[in-house]
Amino acid sequence: MSNRAYTRSEHLRALWPWLPLWAAMALLAIFSHGPMPMFSTRTLAVAWEMWAHHHWLVPHINGEPYSEKVPLLFWMIHAGWAVFGVSDIWPRILEVVFGGTQLVLASLLASRLFPSRPWVAKATPWLLMAFAYAFLFGLQIMYEVLLCTWVLGALLCLTPTATRPAPRWWLFGLLVGAGLLTKGPVMLLHVAFPFVLGPLWNDWARQNKARWYGMGVLGLLIGFAILLAWAIPAGEAGGEAYRQRLFFTQTAGRVVETHAQDLQNHARPAWYYLLFLPVIIFPLSGWLRGLVAVPTTLFRKPWNTGMPAAIGCTVVALVLLLASGLAHLPPIVDKLLVIVLLVPLFIALLRQPLEPGLRFLLCWLLPTFLVFSLITGKQLYYVLPELGGVTMLAAACVADLRERHSGLANHWALGTWPLSLGAFLLAIALFIMPAVVPTRFPDNIWLTGMAPYARFFGVVFIVLGALLLLRGRGEMRRLAFAGLIGTVALNALFTLGLWYRYDLTPASLYLSQADAAGHPIGNLGVSYNGQYHFAGRLMHPIAKIKLQPGMAAPSDDDDDDVVHDGDSLDDFARHHPDGLIVSYAKHPPAEAYRFARLIQPSRTGWLMIWDAATLSALQAGRVPVEPATPTQLYPLDYWRTRGAAR
């Protein structure tokens, strides 16, 4: 066998068996139910409107330019639709491809960072695919998994190989540009610190600082040029309001607190990521050996200069952050405490005698985590690209523990027994659920939905708990396997017991018929996020009607026949007597079973479709005309088995 063929064979063997296992589980999970509102349905709605109305340059949602996102993911969806036709199958396969690519890139990056420890590169994809939150979010047709791919690829360009110490700057710039076209300027936050702090972890950067920073800035300019090549013509095509939001409001609104109308700010306190960190990295947060290995490896010399003071600042800041969360102190105080918690610790860790790979991970993870904590807008999935670095850190620290502290590396008390205990407790809860829920929690829609299927999944978690109790070699793989299978099992339980409350297909198909027949549609009382547009292949926007049931109709001097966002229900019904209204309620009113066109569950409440004139008459206290057809009730199995009162 030639050297090239042998190398290719070794690369393929390195992907076995974790990549086929992950791909099978991801495909099973992502096709177990339809696209999830609101994440997946909103993305599909934007892609559909761009496709249907030929808005190739400017994303649109509900008939308006959509400045929240840039178009690369939509273009990728369109490429598949051009070949395979319009459906939600291709976008879901795309997400699985992105996720698999992310695992492969994380393994390659780990092999670059720790060339003398091949176990780290083998362990990284196993641990990464075990993260429950990342796996479940990866089932959404969203931008973050694709962004993870560009981030890991760009960081891979910065790391040296055995034969080439210099970075690949042109490829770095292209990948940064792809990331900018996927999620906007936030791409820079994910790659900025490994570049800016390059001399702290990279020998070539330390010896060639001028070339490192000069070529790096040139690479970033290439990335921005790619973004501007789209953004400038898109801004011109989208109009002044779209251009203002695209270039200024959207990014600035997430950095500082704002109350701008319709801006997705997601403002949360500075300690938000710290609080949910155990959730984001679960089940790694329950692996005692990994939790012990990280501080043991990073604090090589815990009493060297500055380390006790840094640890003291971290502990004090952490205690004060907990107190501030209870006392609701001003946001500036929370931000200062997060700075005091992380900055001294970061500086002290860089003074430790750590190998370059660990220094790279510290330069990537801690500053990025700090900046995301200081930014006002926060969602848990914003930090998904850093999870690859978290798995590399854990794997490298466990490998170091095995080399320097063999007693700790093999001690039974540091195994996966806490996760096993959690699996057994969950199994017990699932076994008793069918007996307890009907009498104790009959009104809890979550428990009543899952109870009929709970005992089967209880058996699954007993098996996983027993697997996690095993000792000896292969502990990390058992942890990863149990984490992956457990997450897929919970997703299956959700699909069987609760998906009917998220499946908007009946309402979307009904609205599709009305839209094709030229009937205007209004959405009453809540914001509309495009959840019906793709499933119903709607060609016209849905108006946002401001009147909620039970409110008095305000006076309105608008007498035109155009559907306006913010029109009252009376306006809409007067101008469009053949129109339809979608309304929502915690429980359907009694008259809905007689006069509504369609009723179906919607998350924790109910969705109803009415003739606009009928609902307007009911709100005014009048008895409307009897409908020609009976109310459609979905899903049919729900109404048969629950015996819902009409």
JSON list of C-alpha atoms in Angstrom, two decimals, residues 23-155:
[
{"chain": "A", "resi": 23, "resn": "ALA", "atom": "CA", "xyz": [-24.99, 10.22, 11.84]},
{"chain": "A", "resi": 24, "resn": "ALA", "atom": "CA", "xyz": [-27.49, 7.40, 12.41]},
{"chain": "A", "resi": 25, "resn": "MET", "atom": "CA", "xyz": [-28.72, 8.91, 15.68]},
{"chain": "A", "resi": 26, "resn": "ALA", "atom": "CA", "xyz": [-28.88, 12.44, 14.24]},
{"chain": "A", "resi": 27, "resn": "LEU", "atom": "CA", "xyz": [-30.87, 11.31, 11.19]},
{"chain": "A", "resi": 28, "resn": "LEU", "atom": "CA", "xyz": [-33.22, 9.27, 13.38]},
{"chain": "A", "resi": 29, "resn": "ALA", "atom": "CA", "xyz": [-33.82, 12.19, 15.73]},
{"chain": "A", "resi": 30, "resn": "ILE", "atom": "CA", "xyz": [-34.15, 14.97, 13.16]},
{"chain": "A", "resi": 31, "resn": "PHE", "atom": "CA", "xyz": [-36.69, 13.03, 11.08]},
{"chain": "A", "resi": 32, "resn": "SER", "atom": "CA", "xyz": [-38.69, 11.76, 14.06]},
{"chain": "A", "resi": 33, "resn": "HIS", "atom": "CA", "xyz": [-40.93, 14.82, 13.84]},
{"chain": "A", "resi": 34, "resn": "GLY", "atom": "CA", "xyz": [-41.42, 17.87, 11.67]},
{"chain": "A", "resi": 35, "resn": "PRO", "atom": "CA", "xyz": [-39.65, 21.24, 11.82]},
{"chain": "A", "resi": 36, "resn": "MET", "atom": "CA", "xyz": [-39.93, 22.80, 15.26]},
{"chain": "A", "resi": 37, "resn": "PRO", "atom": "CA", "xyz": [-41.66, 26.14, 15.80]},
{"chain": "A", "resi": 38, "resn": "MET", "atom": "CA", "xyz": [-40.27, 28.74, 16.06]},
{"chain": "A", "resi": 39, "resn": "PHE", "atom": "CA", "xyz": [-36.61, 28.10, 15.25]},
{"chain": "A", "resi": 40, "resn": "SER", "atom": "CA", "xyz": [-36.88, 25.77, 12.25]},
{"chain": "A", "resi": 41, "resn": "THR", "atom": "CA", "xyz": [-40.18, 27.09, 10.89]},
{"chain": "A", "resi": 42, "resn": "ARG", "atom": "CA", "xyz": [-38.89, 30.66, 10.87]},
{"chain": "A", "resi": 43, "resn": "THR", "atom": "CA", "xyz": [-35.74, 29.72, 8.95]},
{"chain": "A", "resi": 44, "resn": "LEU", "atom": "CA", "xyz": [-37.78, 27.72, 6.45]},
{"chain": "A", "resi": 45, "resn": "ALA", "atom": "CA", "xyz": [-40.26, 30.58, 6.09]},
{"chain": "A", "resi": 46, "resn": "VAL", "atom": "CA", "xyz": [-37.47, 33.00, 5.14]},
{"chain": "A", "resi": 47, "resn": "ALA", "atom": "CA", "xyz": [-35.96, 30.50, 2.69]},
{"chain": "A", "resi": 48, "resn": "TRP", "atom": "CA", "xyz": [-39.39, 29.86, 1.18]},
{"chain": "A", "resi": 49, "resn": "GLU", "atom": "CA", "xyz": [-40.24, 33.55, 0.68]},
{"chain": "A", "resi": 50, "resn": "MET", "atom": "CA", "xyz": [-36.86, 34.19, -0.93]},
{"chain": "A", "resi": 51, "resn": "TRP", "atom": "CA", "xyz": [-37.45, 31.21, -3.22]},
{"chain": "A", "resi": 52, "resn": "ALA", "atom": "CA", "xyz": [-41.12, 31.86, -4.02]},
{"chain": "A", "resi": 53, "resn": "HIS", "atom": "CA", "xyz": [-40.73, 35.59, -4.71]},
{"chain": "A", "resi": 54, "resn": "HIS", "atom": "CA", "xyz": [-37.19, 35.45, -6.15]},
{"chain": "A", "resi": 55, "resn": "HIS", "atom": "CA", "xyz": [-35.70, 37.62, -3.39]},
{"chain": "A", "resi": 56, "resn": "TRP", "atom": "CA", "xyz": [-32.24, 36.13, -3.88]},
{"chain": "A", "resi": 57, "resn": "LEU", "atom": "CA", "xyz": [-30.36, 39.06, -2.37]},
{"chain": "A", "resi": 58, "resn": "VAL", "atom": "CA", "xyz": [-32.48, 40.25, 0.58]},
{"chain": "A", "resi": 59, "resn": "PRO", "atom": "CA", "xyz": [-34.04, 37.72, 2.98]},
{"chain": "A", "resi": 60, "resn": "HIS", "atom": "CA", "xyz": [-37.75, 38.29, 3.57]},
{"chain": "A", "resi": 61, "resn": "ILE", "atom": "CA", "xyz": [-40.23, 37.10, 6.15]},
{"chain": "A", "resi": 62, "resn": "ASN", "atom": "CA", "xyz": [-43.97, 37.70, 6.02]},
{"chain": "A", "resi": 63, "resn": "GLY", "atom": "CA", "xyz": [-43.55, 40.08, 3.11]},
{"chain": "A", "resi": 64, "resn": "GLU", "atom": "CA", "xyz": [-40.91, 42.31, 4.73]},
{"chain": "A", "resi": 65, "resn": "PRO", "atom": "CA", "xyz": [-37.10, 42.45, 4.52]},
{"chain": "A", "resi": 66, "resn": "TYR", "atom": "CA", "xyz": [-35.57, 40.31, 7.27]},
{"chain": "A", "resi": 67, "resn": "SER", "atom": "CA", "xyz": [-32.54, 42.08, 8.71]},
{"chain": "A", "resi": 68, "resn": "GLU", "atom": "CA", "xyz": [-31.95, 39.62, 11.57]},
{"chain": "A", "resi": 69, "resn": "LYS", "atom": "CA", "xyz": [-29.90, 37.18, 9.50]},
{"chain": "A", "resi": 70, "resn": "VAL", "atom": "CA", "xyz": [-27.53, 37.03, 6.56]},
{"chain": "A", "resi": 71, "resn": "PRO", "atom": "CA", "xyz": [-28.27, 34.74, 3.61]},
{"chain": "A", "resi": 72, "resn": "LEU", "atom": "CA", "xyz": [-25.66, 31.95, 3.32]},
{"chain": "A", "resi": 73, "resn": "LEU", "atom": "CA", "xyz": [-27.77, 29.24, 4.97]},
{"chain": "A", "resi": 74, "resn": "PHE", "atom": "CA", "xyz": [-30.76, 30.25, 2.85]},
{"chain": "A", "resi": 75, "resn": "TRP", "atom": "CA", "xyz": [-28.65, 30.02, -0.30]},
{"chain": "A", "resi": 76, "resn": "MET", "atom": "CA", "xyz": [-27.50, 26.54, 0.69]},
{"chain": "A", "resi": 77, "resn": "ILE", "atom": "CA", "xyz": [-31.12, 25.51, 1.17]},
{"chain": "A", "resi": 78, "resn": "HIS", "atom": "CA", "xyz": [-31.98, 26.97, -2.23]},
{"chain": "A", "resi": 79, "resn": "ALA", "atom": "CA", "xyz": [-29.15, 25.01, -3.86]},
{"chain": "A", "resi": 80, "resn": "GLY", "atom": "CA", "xyz": [-30.68, 21.76, -2.63]},
{"chain": "A", "resi": 81, "resn": "TRP", "atom": "CA", "xyz": [-34.19, 22.81, -3.60]},
{"chain": "A", "resi": 82, "resn": "ALA", "atom": "CA", "xyz": [-32.98, 23.56, -7.12]},
{"chain": "A", "resi": 83, "resn": "VAL", "atom": "CA", "xyz": [-31.84, 19.93, -7.42]},
{"chain": "A", "resi": 84, "resn": "PHE", "atom": "CA", "xyz": [-34.28, 17.96, -5.26]},
{"chain": "A", "resi": 85, "resn": "GLY", "atom": "CA", "xyz": [-37.35, 20.20, -5.16]},
{"chain": "A", "resi": 86, "resn": "VAL", "atom": "CA", "xyz": [-38.83, 22.22, -2.31]},
{"chain": "A", "resi": 87, "resn": "SER", "atom": "CA", "xyz": [-39.26, 20.24, 0.91]},
{"chain": "A", "resi": 88, "resn": "ASP", "atom": "CA", "xyz": [-37.98, 20.22, 4.47]},
{"chain": "A", "resi": 89, "resn": "ILE", "atom": "CA", "xyz": [-35.92, 17.05, 3.85]},
{"chain": "A", "resi": 90, "resn": "TRP", "atom": "CA", "xyz": [-32.91, 18.79, 2.30]},
{"chain": "A", "resi": 91, "resn": "PRO", "atom": "CA", "xyz": [-32.59, 21.47, 5.04]},
{"chain": "A", "resi": 92, "resn": "ARG", "atom": "CA", "xyz": [-32.61, 18.76, 7.71]},
{"chain": "A", "resi": 93, "resn": "ILE", "atom": "CA", "xyz": [-30.00, 16.68, 5.90]},
{"chain": "A", "resi": 94, "resn": "LEU", "atom": "CA", "xyz": [-27.92, 19.85, 5.64]},
{"chain": "A", "resi": 95, "resn": "GLU", "atom": "CA", "xyz": [-27.97, 20.23, 9.44]},
{"chain": "A", "resi": 96, "resn": "VAL", "atom": "CA", "xyz": [-26.78, 16.65, 9.87]},
{"chain": "A", "resi": 97, "resn": "VAL", "atom": "CA", "xyz": [-23.96, 17.26, 7.37]},
{"chain": "A", "resi": 98, "resn": "PHE", "atom": "CA", "xyz": [-22.97, 20.43, 9.23]},
{"chain": "A", "resi": 99, "resn": "GLY", "atom": "CA", "xyz": [-22.94, 18.56, 12.54]},
{"chain": "A", "resi": 100, "resn": "GLY", "atom": "CA", "xyz": [-20.81, 15.72, 11.20]},
{"chain": "A", "resi": 101, "resn": "THR", "atom": "CA", "xyz": [-18.39, 18.21, 9.66]},
{"chain": "A", "resi": 102, "resn": "GLN", "atom": "CA", "xyz": [-18.12, 19.98, 13.00]},
{"chain": "A", "resi": 103, "resn": "LEU", "atom": "CA", "xyz": [-17.14, 16.71, 14.72]},
{"chain": "A", "resi": 104, "resn": "VAL", "atom": "CA", "xyz": [-14.49, 15.97, 12.10]},
{"chain": "A", "resi": 105, "resn": "LEU", "atom": "CA", "xyz": [-13.02, 19.48, 12.30]},
{"chain": "A", "resi": 106, "resn": "ALA", "atom": "CA", "xyz": [-12.92, 19.33, 16.11]},
{"chain": "A", "resi": 107, "resn": "SER", "atom": "CA", "xyz": [-10.99, 16.07, 15.91]},
{"chain": "A", "resi": 108, "resn": "LEU", "atom": "CA", "xyz": [-8.54, 17.57, 13.39]},
{"chain": "A", "resi": 109, "resn": "LEU", "atom": "CA", "xyz": [-8.05, 20.68, 15.53]},
{"chain": "A", "resi": 110, "resn": "ALA", "atom": "CA", "xyz": [-7.37, 18.53, 18.60]},
{"chain": "A", "resi": 111, "resn": "SER", "atom": "CA", "xyz": [-4.77, 16.53, 16.67]},
{"chain": "A", "resi": 112, "resn": "ARG", "atom": "CA", "xyz": [-3.05, 19.78, 15.67]},
{"chain": "A", "resi": 113, "resn": "LEU", "atom": "CA", "xyz": [-3.08, 21.16, 19.21]},
{"chain": "A", "resi": 114, "resn": "PHE", "atom": "CA", "xyz": [-1.94, 17.95, 20.91]},
{"chain": "A", "resi": 115, "resn": "PRO", "atom": "CA", "xyz": [0.21, 16.06, 18.37]},
{"chain": "A", "resi": 116, "resn": "SER", "atom": "CA", "xyz": [1.94, 14.02, 21.07]},
{"chain": "A", "resi": 117, "resn": "ARG", "atom": "CA", "xyz": [-1.37, 12.85, 22.56]},
{"chain": "A", "resi": 118, "resn": "PRO", "atom": "CA", "xyz": [-3.42, 11.13, 19.85]},
{"chain": "A", "resi": 119, "resn": "TRP", "atom": "CA", "xyz": [-6.01, 10.05, 22.45]},
{"chain": "A", "resi": 120, "resn": "VAL", "atom": "CA", "xyz": [-7.17, 13.68, 22.72]},
{"chain": "A", "resi": 121, "resn": "ALA", "atom": "CA", "xyz": [-8.12, 13.77, 19.03]},
{"chain": "A", "resi": 122, "resn": "LYS", "atom": "CA", "xyz": [-9.93, 10.43, 19.40]},
{"chain": "A", "resi": 123, "resn": "ALA", "atom": "CA", "xyz": [-11.82, 11.52, 22.52]},
{"chain": "A", "resi": 124, "resn": "THR", "atom": "CA", "xyz": [-12.87, 14.98, 21.30]},
{"chain": "A", "resi": 125, "resn": "PRO", "atom": "CA", "xyz": [-15.62, 13.95, 18.83]},
{"chain": "A", "resi": 126, "resn": "TRP", "atom": "CA", "xyz": [-16.98, 11.36, 21.27]},
{"chain": "A", "resi": 127, "resn": "LEU", "atom": "CA", "xyz": [-17.38, 13.93, 24.01]},
{"chain": "A", "resi": 128, "resn": "LEU", "atom": "CA", "xyz": [-18.71, 16.57, 21.63]},
{"chain": "A", "resi": 129, "resn": "MET", "atom": "CA", "xyz": [-21.47, 14.35, 20.26]},
{"chain": "A", "resi": 130, "resn": "ALA", "atom": "CA", "xyz": [-22.53, 13.50, 23.83]},
{"chain": "A", "resi": 131, "resn": "PHE", "atom": "CA", "xyz": [-23.57, 17.07, 24.69]},
{"chain": "A", "resi": 132, "resn": "ALA", "atom": "CA", "xyz": [-27.34, 16.88, 25.12]},
{"chain": "A", "resi": 133, "resn": "TYR", "atom": "CA", "xyz": [-28.11, 20.57, 24.54]},
{"chain": "A", "resi": 134, "resn": "ALA", "atom": "CA", "xyz": [-25.88, 20.83, 21.46]},
{"chain": "A", "resi": 135, "resn": "PHE", "atom": "CA", "xyz": [-27.37, 17.66, 19.97]},
{"chain": "A", "resi": 136, "resn": "LEU", "atom": "CA", "xyz": [-30.97, 18.77, 20.51]},
{"chain": "A", "resi": 137, "resn": "PHE", "atom": "CA", "xyz": [-30.30, 22.25, 19.18]},
{"chain": "A", "resi": 138, "resn": "GLY", "atom": "CA", "xyz": [-28.53, 20.69, 16.21]},
{"chain": "A", "resi": 139, "resn": "LEU", "atom": "CA", "xyz": [-31.91, 19.24, 15.23]},
{"chain": "A", "resi": 140, "resn": "GLN", "atom": "CA", "xyz": [-33.11, 22.78, 14.53]},
{"chain": "A", "resi": 141, "resn": "ILE", "atom": "CA", "xyz": [-32.72, 24.27, 11.06]},
{"chain": "A", "resi": 142, "resn": "MET", "atom": "CA", "xyz": [-30.67, 27.15, 12.36]},
{"chain": "A", "resi": 143, "resn": "TYR", "atom": "CA", "xyz": [-27.44, 29.00, 11.76]},
{"chain": "A", "resi": 144, "resn": "GLU", "atom": "CA", "xyz": [-25.32, 28.00, 14.76]},
{"chain": "A", "resi": 145, "resn": "VAL", "atom": "CA", "xyz": [-24.26, 24.51, 13.60]},
{"chain": "A", "resi": 146, "resn": "LEU", "atom": "CA", "xyz": [-23.07, 25.93, 10.28]},
{"chain": "A", "resi": 147, "resn": "LEU", "atom": "CA", "xyz": [-21.33, 28.72, 12.19]},
{"chain": "A", "resi": 148, "resn": "CYS", "atom": "CA", "xyz": [-19.55, 26.10, 14.33]},
{"chain": "A", "resi": 149, "resn": "THR", "atom": "CA", "xyz": [-18.14, 24.61, 11.15]},
{"chain": "A", "resi": 150, "resn": "TRP", "atom": "CA", "xyz": [-16.70, 27.92, 9.94]},
{"chain": "A", "resi": 151, "resn": "VAL", "atom": "CA", "xyz": [-15.30, 28.76, 13.40]},
{"chain": "A", "resi": 152, "resn": "LEU", "atom": "CA", "xyz": [-13.47, 25.45, 13.78]},
{"chain": "A", "resi": 153, "resn": "GLY", "atom": "CA", "xyz": [-12.24, 25.64, 10.19]},
{"chain": "A", "resi": 154, "resn": "ALA", "atom": "CA", "xyz": [-10.88, 29.17, 10.69]},
{"chain": "A", "resi": 155, "resn": "LEU", "atom": "CA", "xyz": [-9.13, 28.19, 13.93]}
]
